[in-house]
PDB file of C-alpha atoms and ligand atoms in Angstrom:
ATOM      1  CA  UNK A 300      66.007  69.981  92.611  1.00  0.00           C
ATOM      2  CA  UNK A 301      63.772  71.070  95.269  1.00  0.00           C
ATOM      3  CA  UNK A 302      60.807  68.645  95.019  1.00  0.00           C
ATOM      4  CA  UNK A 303      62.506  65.838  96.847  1.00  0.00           C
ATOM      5  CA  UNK A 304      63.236  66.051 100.714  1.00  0.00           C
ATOM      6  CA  UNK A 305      67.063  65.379 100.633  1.00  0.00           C
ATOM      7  CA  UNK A 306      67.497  68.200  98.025  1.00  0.00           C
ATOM      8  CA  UNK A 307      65.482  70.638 100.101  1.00  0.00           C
ATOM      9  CA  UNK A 308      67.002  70.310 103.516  1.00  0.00           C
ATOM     10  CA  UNK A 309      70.358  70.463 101.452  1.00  0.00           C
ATOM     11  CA  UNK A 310      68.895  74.170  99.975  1.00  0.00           C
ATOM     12  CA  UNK A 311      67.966  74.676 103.681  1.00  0.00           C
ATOM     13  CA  UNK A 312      70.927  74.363 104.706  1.00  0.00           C
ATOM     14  CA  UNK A 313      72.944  76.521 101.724  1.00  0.00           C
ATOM     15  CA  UNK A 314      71.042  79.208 102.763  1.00  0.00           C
ATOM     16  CA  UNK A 315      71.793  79.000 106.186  1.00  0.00           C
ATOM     17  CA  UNK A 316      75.299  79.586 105.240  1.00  0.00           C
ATOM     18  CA  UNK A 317      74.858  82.083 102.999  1.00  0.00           C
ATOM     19  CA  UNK A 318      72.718  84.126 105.482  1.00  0.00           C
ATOM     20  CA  UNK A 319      75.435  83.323 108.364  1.00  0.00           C
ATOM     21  CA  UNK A 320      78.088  84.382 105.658  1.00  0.00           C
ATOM     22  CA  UNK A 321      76.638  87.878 104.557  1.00  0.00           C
ATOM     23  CA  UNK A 322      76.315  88.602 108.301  1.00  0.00           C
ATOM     24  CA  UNK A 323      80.077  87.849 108.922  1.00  0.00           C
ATOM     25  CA  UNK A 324      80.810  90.179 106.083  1.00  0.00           C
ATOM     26  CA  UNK A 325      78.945  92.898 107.271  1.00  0.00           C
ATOM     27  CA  UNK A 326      80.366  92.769 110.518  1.00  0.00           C
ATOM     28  CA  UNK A 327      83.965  92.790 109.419  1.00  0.00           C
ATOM     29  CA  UNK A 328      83.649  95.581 107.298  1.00  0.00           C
ATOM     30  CA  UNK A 329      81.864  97.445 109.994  1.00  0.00           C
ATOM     31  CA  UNK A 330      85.213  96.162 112.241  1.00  0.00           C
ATOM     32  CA  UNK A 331      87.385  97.839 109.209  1.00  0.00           C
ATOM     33  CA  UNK A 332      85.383 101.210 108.825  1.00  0.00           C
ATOM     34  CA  UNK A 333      86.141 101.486 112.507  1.00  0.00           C
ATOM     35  CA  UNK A 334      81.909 101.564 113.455  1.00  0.00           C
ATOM     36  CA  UNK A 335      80.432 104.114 111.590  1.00  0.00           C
ATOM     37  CA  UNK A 336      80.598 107.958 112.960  1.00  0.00           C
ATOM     38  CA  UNK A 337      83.573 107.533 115.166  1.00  0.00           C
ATOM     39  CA  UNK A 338      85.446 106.549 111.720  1.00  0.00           C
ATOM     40  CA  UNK A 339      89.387 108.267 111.673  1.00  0.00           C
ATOM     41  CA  UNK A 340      89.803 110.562 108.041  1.00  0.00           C
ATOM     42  CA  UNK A 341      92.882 110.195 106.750  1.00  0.00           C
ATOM     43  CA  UNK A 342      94.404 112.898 104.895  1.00  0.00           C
ATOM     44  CA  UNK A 343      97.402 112.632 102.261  1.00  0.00           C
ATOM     45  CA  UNK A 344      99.590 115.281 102.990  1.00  0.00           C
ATOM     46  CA  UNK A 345     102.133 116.307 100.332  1.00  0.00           C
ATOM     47  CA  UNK A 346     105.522 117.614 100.381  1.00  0.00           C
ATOM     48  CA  UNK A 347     109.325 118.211  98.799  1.00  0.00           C
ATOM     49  CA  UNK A 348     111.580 116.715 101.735  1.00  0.00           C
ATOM     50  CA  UNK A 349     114.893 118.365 100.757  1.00  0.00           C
ATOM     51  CA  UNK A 350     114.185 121.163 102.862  1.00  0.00           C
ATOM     52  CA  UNK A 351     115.320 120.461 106.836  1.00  0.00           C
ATOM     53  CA  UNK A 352     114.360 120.868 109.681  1.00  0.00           C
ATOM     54  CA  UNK A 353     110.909 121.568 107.985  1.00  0.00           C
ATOM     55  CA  UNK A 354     110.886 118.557 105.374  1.00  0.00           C
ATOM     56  CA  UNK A 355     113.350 115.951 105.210  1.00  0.00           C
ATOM     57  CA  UNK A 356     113.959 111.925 105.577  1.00  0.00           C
ATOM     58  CA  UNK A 357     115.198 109.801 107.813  1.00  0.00           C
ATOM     59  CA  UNK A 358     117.796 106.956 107.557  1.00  0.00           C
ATOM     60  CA  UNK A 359     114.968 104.563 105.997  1.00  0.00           C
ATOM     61  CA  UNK A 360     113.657 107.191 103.617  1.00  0.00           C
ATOM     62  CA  UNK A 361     110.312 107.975 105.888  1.00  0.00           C
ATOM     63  CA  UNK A 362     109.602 111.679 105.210  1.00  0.00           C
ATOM     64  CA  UNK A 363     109.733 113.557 108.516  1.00  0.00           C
ATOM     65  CA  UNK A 364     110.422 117.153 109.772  1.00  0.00           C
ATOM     66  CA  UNK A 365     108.653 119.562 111.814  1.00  0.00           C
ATOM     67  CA  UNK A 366     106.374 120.136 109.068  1.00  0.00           C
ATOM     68  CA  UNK A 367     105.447 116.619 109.875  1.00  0.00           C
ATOM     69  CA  UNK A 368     104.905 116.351 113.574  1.00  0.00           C
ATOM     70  CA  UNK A 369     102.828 119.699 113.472  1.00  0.00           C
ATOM     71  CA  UNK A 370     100.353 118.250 110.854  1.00  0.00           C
ATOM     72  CA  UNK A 371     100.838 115.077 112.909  1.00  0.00           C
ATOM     73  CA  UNK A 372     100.107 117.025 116.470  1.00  0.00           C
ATOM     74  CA  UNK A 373      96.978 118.945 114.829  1.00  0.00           C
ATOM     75  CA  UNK A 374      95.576 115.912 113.543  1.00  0.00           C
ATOM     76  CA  UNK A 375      95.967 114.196 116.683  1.00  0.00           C
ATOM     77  CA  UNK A 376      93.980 117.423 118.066  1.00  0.00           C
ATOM     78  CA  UNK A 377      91.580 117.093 115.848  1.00  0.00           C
ATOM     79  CA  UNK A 378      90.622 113.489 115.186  1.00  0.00           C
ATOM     80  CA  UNK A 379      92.422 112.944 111.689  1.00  0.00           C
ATOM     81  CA  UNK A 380      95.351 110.823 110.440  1.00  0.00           C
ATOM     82  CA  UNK A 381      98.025 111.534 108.017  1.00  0.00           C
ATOM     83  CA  UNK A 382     100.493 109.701 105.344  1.00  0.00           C
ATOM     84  CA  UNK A 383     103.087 111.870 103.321  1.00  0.00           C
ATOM     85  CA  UNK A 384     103.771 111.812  99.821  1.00  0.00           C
ATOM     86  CA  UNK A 385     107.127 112.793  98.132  1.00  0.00           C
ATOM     87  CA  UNK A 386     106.247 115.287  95.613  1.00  0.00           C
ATOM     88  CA  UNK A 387     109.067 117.872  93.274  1.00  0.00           C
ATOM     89  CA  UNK A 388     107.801 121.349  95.019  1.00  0.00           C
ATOM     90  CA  UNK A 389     106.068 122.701  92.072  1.00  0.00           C
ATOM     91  CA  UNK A 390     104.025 119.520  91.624  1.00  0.00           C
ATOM     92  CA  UNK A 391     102.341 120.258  95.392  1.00  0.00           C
ATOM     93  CA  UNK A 392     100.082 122.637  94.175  1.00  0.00           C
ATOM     94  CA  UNK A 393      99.017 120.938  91.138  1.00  0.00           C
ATOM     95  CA  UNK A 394      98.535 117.559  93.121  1.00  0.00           C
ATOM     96  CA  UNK A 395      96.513 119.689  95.874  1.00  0.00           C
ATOM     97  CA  UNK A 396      94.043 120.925  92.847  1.00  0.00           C
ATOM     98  CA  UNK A 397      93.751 117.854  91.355  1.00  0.00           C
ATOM     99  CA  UNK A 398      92.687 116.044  94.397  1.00  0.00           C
ATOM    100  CA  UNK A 399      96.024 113.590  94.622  1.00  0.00           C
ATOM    101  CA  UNK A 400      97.090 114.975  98.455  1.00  0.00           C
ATOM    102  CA  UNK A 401      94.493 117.022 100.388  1.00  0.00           C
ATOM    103  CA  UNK A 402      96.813 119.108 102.171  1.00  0.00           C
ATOM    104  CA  UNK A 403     100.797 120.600 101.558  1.00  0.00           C
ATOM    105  CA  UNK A 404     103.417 120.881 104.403  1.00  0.00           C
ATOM    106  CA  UNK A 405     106.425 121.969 102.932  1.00  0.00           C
ATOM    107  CA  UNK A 406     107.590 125.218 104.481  1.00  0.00           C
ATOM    108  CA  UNK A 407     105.311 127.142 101.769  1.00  0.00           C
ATOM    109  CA  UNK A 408     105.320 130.798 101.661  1.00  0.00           C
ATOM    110  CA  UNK A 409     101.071 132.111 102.248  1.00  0.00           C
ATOM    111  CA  UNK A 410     101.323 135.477 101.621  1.00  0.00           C
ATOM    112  CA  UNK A 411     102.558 134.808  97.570  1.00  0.00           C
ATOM    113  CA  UNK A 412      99.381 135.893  96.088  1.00  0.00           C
ATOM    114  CA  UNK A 413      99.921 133.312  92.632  1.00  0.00           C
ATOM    115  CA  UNK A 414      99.693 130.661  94.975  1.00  0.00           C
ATOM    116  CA  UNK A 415      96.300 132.220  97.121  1.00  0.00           C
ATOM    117  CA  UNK A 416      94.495 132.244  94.042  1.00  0.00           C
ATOM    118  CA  UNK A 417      94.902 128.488  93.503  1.00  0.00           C
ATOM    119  CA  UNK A 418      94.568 127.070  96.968  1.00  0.00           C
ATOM    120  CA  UNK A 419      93.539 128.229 100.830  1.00  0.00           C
ATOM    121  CA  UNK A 420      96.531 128.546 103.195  1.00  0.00           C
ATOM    122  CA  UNK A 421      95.959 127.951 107.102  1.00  0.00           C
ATOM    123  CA  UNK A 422      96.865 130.493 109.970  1.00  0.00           C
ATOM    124  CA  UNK A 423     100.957 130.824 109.528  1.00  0.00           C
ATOM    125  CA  UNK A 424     102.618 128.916 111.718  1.00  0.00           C
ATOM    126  CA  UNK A 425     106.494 130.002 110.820  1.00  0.00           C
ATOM    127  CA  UNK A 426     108.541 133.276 109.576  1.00  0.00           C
ATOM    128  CA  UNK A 427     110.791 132.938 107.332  1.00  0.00           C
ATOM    129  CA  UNK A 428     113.526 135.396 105.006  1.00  0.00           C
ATOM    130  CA  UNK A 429     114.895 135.010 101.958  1.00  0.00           C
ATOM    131  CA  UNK A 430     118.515 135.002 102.042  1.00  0.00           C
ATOM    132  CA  UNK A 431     121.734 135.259  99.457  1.00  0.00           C
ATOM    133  CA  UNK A 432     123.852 132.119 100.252  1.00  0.00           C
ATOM    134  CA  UNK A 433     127.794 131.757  98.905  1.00  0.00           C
ATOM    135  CA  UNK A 434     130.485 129.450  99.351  1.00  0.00           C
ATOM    136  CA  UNK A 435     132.221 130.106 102.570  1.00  0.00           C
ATOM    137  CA  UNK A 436     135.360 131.033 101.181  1.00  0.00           C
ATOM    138  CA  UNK A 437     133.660 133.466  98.884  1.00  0.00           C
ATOM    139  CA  UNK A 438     134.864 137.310  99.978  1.00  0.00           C
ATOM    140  CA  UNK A 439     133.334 138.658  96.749  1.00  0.00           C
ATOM    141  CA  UNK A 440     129.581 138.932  97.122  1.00  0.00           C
ATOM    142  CA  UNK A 441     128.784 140.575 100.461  1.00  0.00           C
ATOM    143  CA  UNK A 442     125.179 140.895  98.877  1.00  0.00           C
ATOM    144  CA  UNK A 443     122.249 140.325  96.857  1.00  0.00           C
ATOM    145  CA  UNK A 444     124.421 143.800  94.460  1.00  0.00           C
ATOM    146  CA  UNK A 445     127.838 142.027  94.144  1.00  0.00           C
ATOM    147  CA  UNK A 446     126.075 139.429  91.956  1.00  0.00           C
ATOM    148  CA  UNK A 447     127.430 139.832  88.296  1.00  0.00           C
ATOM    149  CA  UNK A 448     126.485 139.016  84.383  1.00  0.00           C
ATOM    150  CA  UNK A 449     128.632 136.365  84.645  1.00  0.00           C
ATOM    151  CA  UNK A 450     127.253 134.284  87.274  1.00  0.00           C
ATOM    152  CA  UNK A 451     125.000 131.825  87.703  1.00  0.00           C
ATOM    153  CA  UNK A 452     122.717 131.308  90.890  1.00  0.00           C
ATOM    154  CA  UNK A 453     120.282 128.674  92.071  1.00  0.00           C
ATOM    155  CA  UNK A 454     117.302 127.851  93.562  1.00  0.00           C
ATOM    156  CA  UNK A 455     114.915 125.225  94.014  1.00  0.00           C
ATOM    157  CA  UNK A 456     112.303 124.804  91.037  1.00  0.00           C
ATOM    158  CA  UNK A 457     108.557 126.256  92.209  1.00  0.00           C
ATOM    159  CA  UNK A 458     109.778 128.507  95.475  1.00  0.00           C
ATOM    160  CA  UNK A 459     109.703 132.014  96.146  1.00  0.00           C
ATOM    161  CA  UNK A 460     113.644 132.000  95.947  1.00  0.00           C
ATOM    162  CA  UNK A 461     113.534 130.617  91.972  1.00  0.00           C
ATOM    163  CA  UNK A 462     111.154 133.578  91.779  1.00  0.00           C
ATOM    164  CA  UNK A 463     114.023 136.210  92.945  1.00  0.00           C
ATOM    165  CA  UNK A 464     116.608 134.032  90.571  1.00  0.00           C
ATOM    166  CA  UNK A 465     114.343 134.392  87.716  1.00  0.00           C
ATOM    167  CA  UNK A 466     114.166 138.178  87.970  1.00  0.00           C
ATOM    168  CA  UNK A 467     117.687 138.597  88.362  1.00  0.00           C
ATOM    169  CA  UNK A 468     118.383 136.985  85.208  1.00  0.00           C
ATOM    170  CA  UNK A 469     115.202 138.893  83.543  1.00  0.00           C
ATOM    171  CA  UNK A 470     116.819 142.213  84.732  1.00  0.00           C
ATOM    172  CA  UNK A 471     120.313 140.979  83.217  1.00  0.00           C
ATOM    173  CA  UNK A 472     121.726 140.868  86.811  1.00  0.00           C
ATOM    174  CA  UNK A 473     122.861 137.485  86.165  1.00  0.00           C
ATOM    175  CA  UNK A 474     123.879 135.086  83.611  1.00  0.00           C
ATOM    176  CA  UNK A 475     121.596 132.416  84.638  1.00  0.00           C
ATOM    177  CA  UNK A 476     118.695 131.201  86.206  1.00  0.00           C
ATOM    178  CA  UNK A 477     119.929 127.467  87.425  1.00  0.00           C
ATOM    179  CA  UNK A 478     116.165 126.016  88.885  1.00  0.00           C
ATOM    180  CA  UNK A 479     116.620 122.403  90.352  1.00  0.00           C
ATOM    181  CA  UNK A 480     114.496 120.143  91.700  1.00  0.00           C
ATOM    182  CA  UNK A 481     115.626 119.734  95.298  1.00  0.00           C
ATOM    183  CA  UNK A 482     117.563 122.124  97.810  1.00  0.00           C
ATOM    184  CA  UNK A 483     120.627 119.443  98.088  1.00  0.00           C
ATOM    185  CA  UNK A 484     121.228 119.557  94.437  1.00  0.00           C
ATOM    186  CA  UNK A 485     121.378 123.933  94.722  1.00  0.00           C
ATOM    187  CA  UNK A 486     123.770 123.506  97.659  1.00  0.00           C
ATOM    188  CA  UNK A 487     125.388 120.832  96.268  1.00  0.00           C
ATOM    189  CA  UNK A 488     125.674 122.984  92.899  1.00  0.00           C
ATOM    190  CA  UNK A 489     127.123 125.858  95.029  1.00  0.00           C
ATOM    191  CA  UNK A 490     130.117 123.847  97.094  1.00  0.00           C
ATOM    192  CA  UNK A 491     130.951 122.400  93.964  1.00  0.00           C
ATOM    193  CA  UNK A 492     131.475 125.489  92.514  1.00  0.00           C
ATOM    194  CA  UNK A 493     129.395 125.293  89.710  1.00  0.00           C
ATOM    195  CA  UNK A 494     126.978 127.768  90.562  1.00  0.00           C
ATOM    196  CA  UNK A 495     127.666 131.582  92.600  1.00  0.00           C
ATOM    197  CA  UNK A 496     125.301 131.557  94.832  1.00  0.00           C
ATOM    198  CA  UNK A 497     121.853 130.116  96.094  1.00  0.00           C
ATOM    199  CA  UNK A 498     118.597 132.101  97.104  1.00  0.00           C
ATOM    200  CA  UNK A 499     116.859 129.842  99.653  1.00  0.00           C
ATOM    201  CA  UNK A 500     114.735 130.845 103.227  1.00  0.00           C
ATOM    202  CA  UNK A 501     116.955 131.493 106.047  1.00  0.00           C
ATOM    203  CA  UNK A 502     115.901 128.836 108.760  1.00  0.00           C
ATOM    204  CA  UNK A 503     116.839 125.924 105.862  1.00  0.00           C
ATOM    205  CA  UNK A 504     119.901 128.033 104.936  1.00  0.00           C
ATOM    206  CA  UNK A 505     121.355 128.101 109.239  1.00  0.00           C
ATOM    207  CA  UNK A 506     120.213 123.864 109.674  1.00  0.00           C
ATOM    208  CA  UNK A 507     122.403 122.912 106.850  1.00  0.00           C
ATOM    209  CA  UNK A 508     125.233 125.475 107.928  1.00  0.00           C
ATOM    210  CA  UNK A 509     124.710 123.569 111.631  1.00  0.00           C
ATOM    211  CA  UNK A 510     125.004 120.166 109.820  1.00  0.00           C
ATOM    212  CA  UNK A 511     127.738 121.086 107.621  1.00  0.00           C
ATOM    213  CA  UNK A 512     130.019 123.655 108.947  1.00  0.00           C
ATOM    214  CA  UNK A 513     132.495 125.854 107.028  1.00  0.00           C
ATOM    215  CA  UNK A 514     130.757 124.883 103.769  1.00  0.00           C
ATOM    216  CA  UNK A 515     128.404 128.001 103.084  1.00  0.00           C
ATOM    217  CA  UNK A 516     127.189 131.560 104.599  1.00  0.00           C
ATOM    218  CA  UNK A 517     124.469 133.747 104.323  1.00  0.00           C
ATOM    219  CA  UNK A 518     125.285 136.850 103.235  1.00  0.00           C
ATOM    220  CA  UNK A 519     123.554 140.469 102.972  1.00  0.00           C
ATOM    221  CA  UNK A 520     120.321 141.552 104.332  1.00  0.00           C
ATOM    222  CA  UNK A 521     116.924 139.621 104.042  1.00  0.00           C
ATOM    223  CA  UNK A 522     115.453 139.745 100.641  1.00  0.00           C
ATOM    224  CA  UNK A 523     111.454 139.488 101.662  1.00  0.00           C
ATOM    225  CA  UNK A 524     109.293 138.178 104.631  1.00  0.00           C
ATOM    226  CA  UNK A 525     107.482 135.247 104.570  1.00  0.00           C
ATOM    227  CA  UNK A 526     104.856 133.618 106.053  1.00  0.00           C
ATOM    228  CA  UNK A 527     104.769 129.388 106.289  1.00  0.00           C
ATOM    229  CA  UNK A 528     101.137 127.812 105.922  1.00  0.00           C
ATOM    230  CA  UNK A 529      99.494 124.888 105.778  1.00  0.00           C
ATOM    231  CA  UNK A 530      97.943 124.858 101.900  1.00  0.00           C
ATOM    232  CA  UNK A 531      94.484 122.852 100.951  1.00  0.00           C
ATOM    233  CA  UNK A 532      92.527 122.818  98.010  1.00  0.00           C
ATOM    234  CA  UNK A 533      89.993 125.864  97.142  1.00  0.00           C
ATOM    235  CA  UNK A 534      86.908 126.057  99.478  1.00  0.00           C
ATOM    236  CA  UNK A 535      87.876 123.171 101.852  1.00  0.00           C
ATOM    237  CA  UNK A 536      87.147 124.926 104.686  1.00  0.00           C
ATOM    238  CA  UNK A 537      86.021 122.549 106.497  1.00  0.00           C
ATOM    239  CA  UNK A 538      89.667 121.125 106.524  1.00  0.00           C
ATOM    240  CA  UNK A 539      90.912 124.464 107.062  1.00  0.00           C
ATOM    241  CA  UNK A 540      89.350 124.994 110.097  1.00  0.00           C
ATOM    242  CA  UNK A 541      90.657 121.930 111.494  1.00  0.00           C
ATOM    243  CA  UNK A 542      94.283 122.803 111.159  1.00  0.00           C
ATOM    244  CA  UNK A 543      93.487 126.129 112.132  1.00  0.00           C
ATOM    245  CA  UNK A 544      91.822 124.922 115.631  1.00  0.00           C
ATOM    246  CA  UNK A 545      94.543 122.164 115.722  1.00  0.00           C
ATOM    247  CA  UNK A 546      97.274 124.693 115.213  1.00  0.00           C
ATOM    248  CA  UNK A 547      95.792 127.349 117.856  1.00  0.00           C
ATOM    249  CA  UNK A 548      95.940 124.387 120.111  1.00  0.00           C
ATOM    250  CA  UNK A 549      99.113 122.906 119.773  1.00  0.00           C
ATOM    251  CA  UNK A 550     100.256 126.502 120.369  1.00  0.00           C
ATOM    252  CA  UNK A 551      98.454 126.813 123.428  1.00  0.00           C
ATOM    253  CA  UNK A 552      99.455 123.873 125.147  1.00  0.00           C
ATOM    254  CA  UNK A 553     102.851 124.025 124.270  1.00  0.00           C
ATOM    255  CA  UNK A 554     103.164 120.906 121.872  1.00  0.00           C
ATOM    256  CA  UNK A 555     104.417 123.483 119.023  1.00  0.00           C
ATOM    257  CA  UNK A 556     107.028 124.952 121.085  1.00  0.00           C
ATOM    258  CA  UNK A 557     108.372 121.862 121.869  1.00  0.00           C
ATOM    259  CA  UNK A 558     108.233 120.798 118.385  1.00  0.00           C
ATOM    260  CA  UNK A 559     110.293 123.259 117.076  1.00  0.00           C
ATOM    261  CA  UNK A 560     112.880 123.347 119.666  1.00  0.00           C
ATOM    262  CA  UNK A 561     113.173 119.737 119.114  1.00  0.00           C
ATOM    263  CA  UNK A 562     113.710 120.142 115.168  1.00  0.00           C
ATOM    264  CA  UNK A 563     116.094 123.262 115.554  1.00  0.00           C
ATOM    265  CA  UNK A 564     118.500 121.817 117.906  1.00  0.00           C
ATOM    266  CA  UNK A 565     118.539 117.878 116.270  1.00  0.00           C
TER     267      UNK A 565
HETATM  268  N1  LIG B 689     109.496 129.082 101.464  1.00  0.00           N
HETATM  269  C1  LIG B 689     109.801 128.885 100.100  1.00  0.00           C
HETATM  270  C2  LIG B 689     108.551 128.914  99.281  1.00  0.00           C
HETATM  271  O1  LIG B 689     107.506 129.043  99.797  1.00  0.00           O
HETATM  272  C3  LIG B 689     110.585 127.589  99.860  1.00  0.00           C
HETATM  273  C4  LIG B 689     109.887 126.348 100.284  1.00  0.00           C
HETATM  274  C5  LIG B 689     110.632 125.061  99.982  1.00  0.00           C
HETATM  275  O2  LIG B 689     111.623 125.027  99.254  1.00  0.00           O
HETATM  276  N2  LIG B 689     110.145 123.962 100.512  1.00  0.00           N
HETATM  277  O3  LIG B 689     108.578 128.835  98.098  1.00  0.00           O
END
């Protein structure tokens, strides 16, 4: 092929466009990566959007919350991007160790020390309570004592609140532990009568009295104190540190505060 002269200048010119080719490719997927160091990480961030104002979707199913536009705000801070993934609660942990989502929003208790062995929490960034919650025509249990052997209560599967369930039915305090995956179905359970009560964080517990008036109250004093954090996998510090710095930020210049007094009065 290449010892007569048509043939060659037609190999001359192949590899012209080959050469001219590879150099177009390189340069779009320099274009793509965004040009090397000033490349934007994007981080997965996991969560159980049942649980407003922290966690919860909009009219198109996008997951949003407050949870959301702080991780959103820090990353903004701090030079990352973020896409959410709908996860049952006790699958974020599990996803976070096995690499699936690199961080959890999801209004998740740091100071529950099963869950600080597995993973690194941030700085918190919300209190929280545990609170009893009952029909609103209930006038029997005025607390976490009126609950019987006969009743059932629920909670959402994974949370600190299925923990409290779980030991009410191990002490024989109740008849059952009902554990669902999702807060609507508990409250849903609970105004349908099929359940006595719910044990679920008090912020969660007041938005969906708000949205839903005369449904269900609160009743009885706070059963812990807990701490909200952002969660990442074991020895990520590096991550950690961002959200830390991003959430010591948003703090500071007000971007937080604004955040949650948009959230809390939607
Ligand atoms: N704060 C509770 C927990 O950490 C509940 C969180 C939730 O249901 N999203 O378990």
């Amino acid at each position: 092929v290449f010892n007569t002269p048509g043939a060659n200048a037609n190999a001359v010119k192949e590899l012209v466009l080959a050469a001219l080719l590879s150099v177009g490719m390189i340069l779009s997927l320099t274009a793509c990566g965004g040009g090397s160091d000033k490349e934007t990480v994007s981080y997965k961030v996991g969560t159980e959007p049942t649980f407003p104002p922290f966690d919860t979707t909009d009219e198109d199913q996008n997951i949003v919350g407050l949870d959301m536009d702080l991780i959103k705000a820090i990353g903004k801070d701090q030079g990352f991007e973020v896409t959410f993934e709908n996860l049952s609660f006790d699958g974020l942990i599990p996803a976070l160790k096995a690499g699936n989502i690199n961080i959890v929003a999801a209004g998740m208790n740091k100071d529950d020390k099963e869950r600080q062995k597995q993973v690194d929490f941030s700085d918190a960034y919300y209190e929280s309570q545990l609170y009893v919650v009952v029909a609103e025509d209930n006038n029997d249990i005025k607390s976490i004592d009126d609950l019987t052997p006969d009743m059932k209560v629920a909670a959402q599967t994974g949370t600190t609140g299925a923990e409290k369930v779980k030991t009410l039915k191990k002490e024989g305090k109740i008849k059952e532990a009902v554990i669902v995956d999702g807060l609507d179905t508990a409250m849903m359970q609970l105004i349908n009568g099929d359940v006595s009560a719910v044990i679920n964080d008090k912020p969660v517990n007041e938005a969906y009295m708000k949205k839903k008036p005369d449904k269900v109250k609160m009743v009885g004093k706070a059963l812990n104190a807990e701490n909200y954090g952002f969660a990442v996998a074991k020895g990520n510090d590096e991550l950690l540190e961002k959200i830390n710095k991003g959430l010591a930020n948003i703090k500071e210049d007000g971007t937080y505060d604004k955040l949650v007094d948009e959230w809390f009065n939607k």
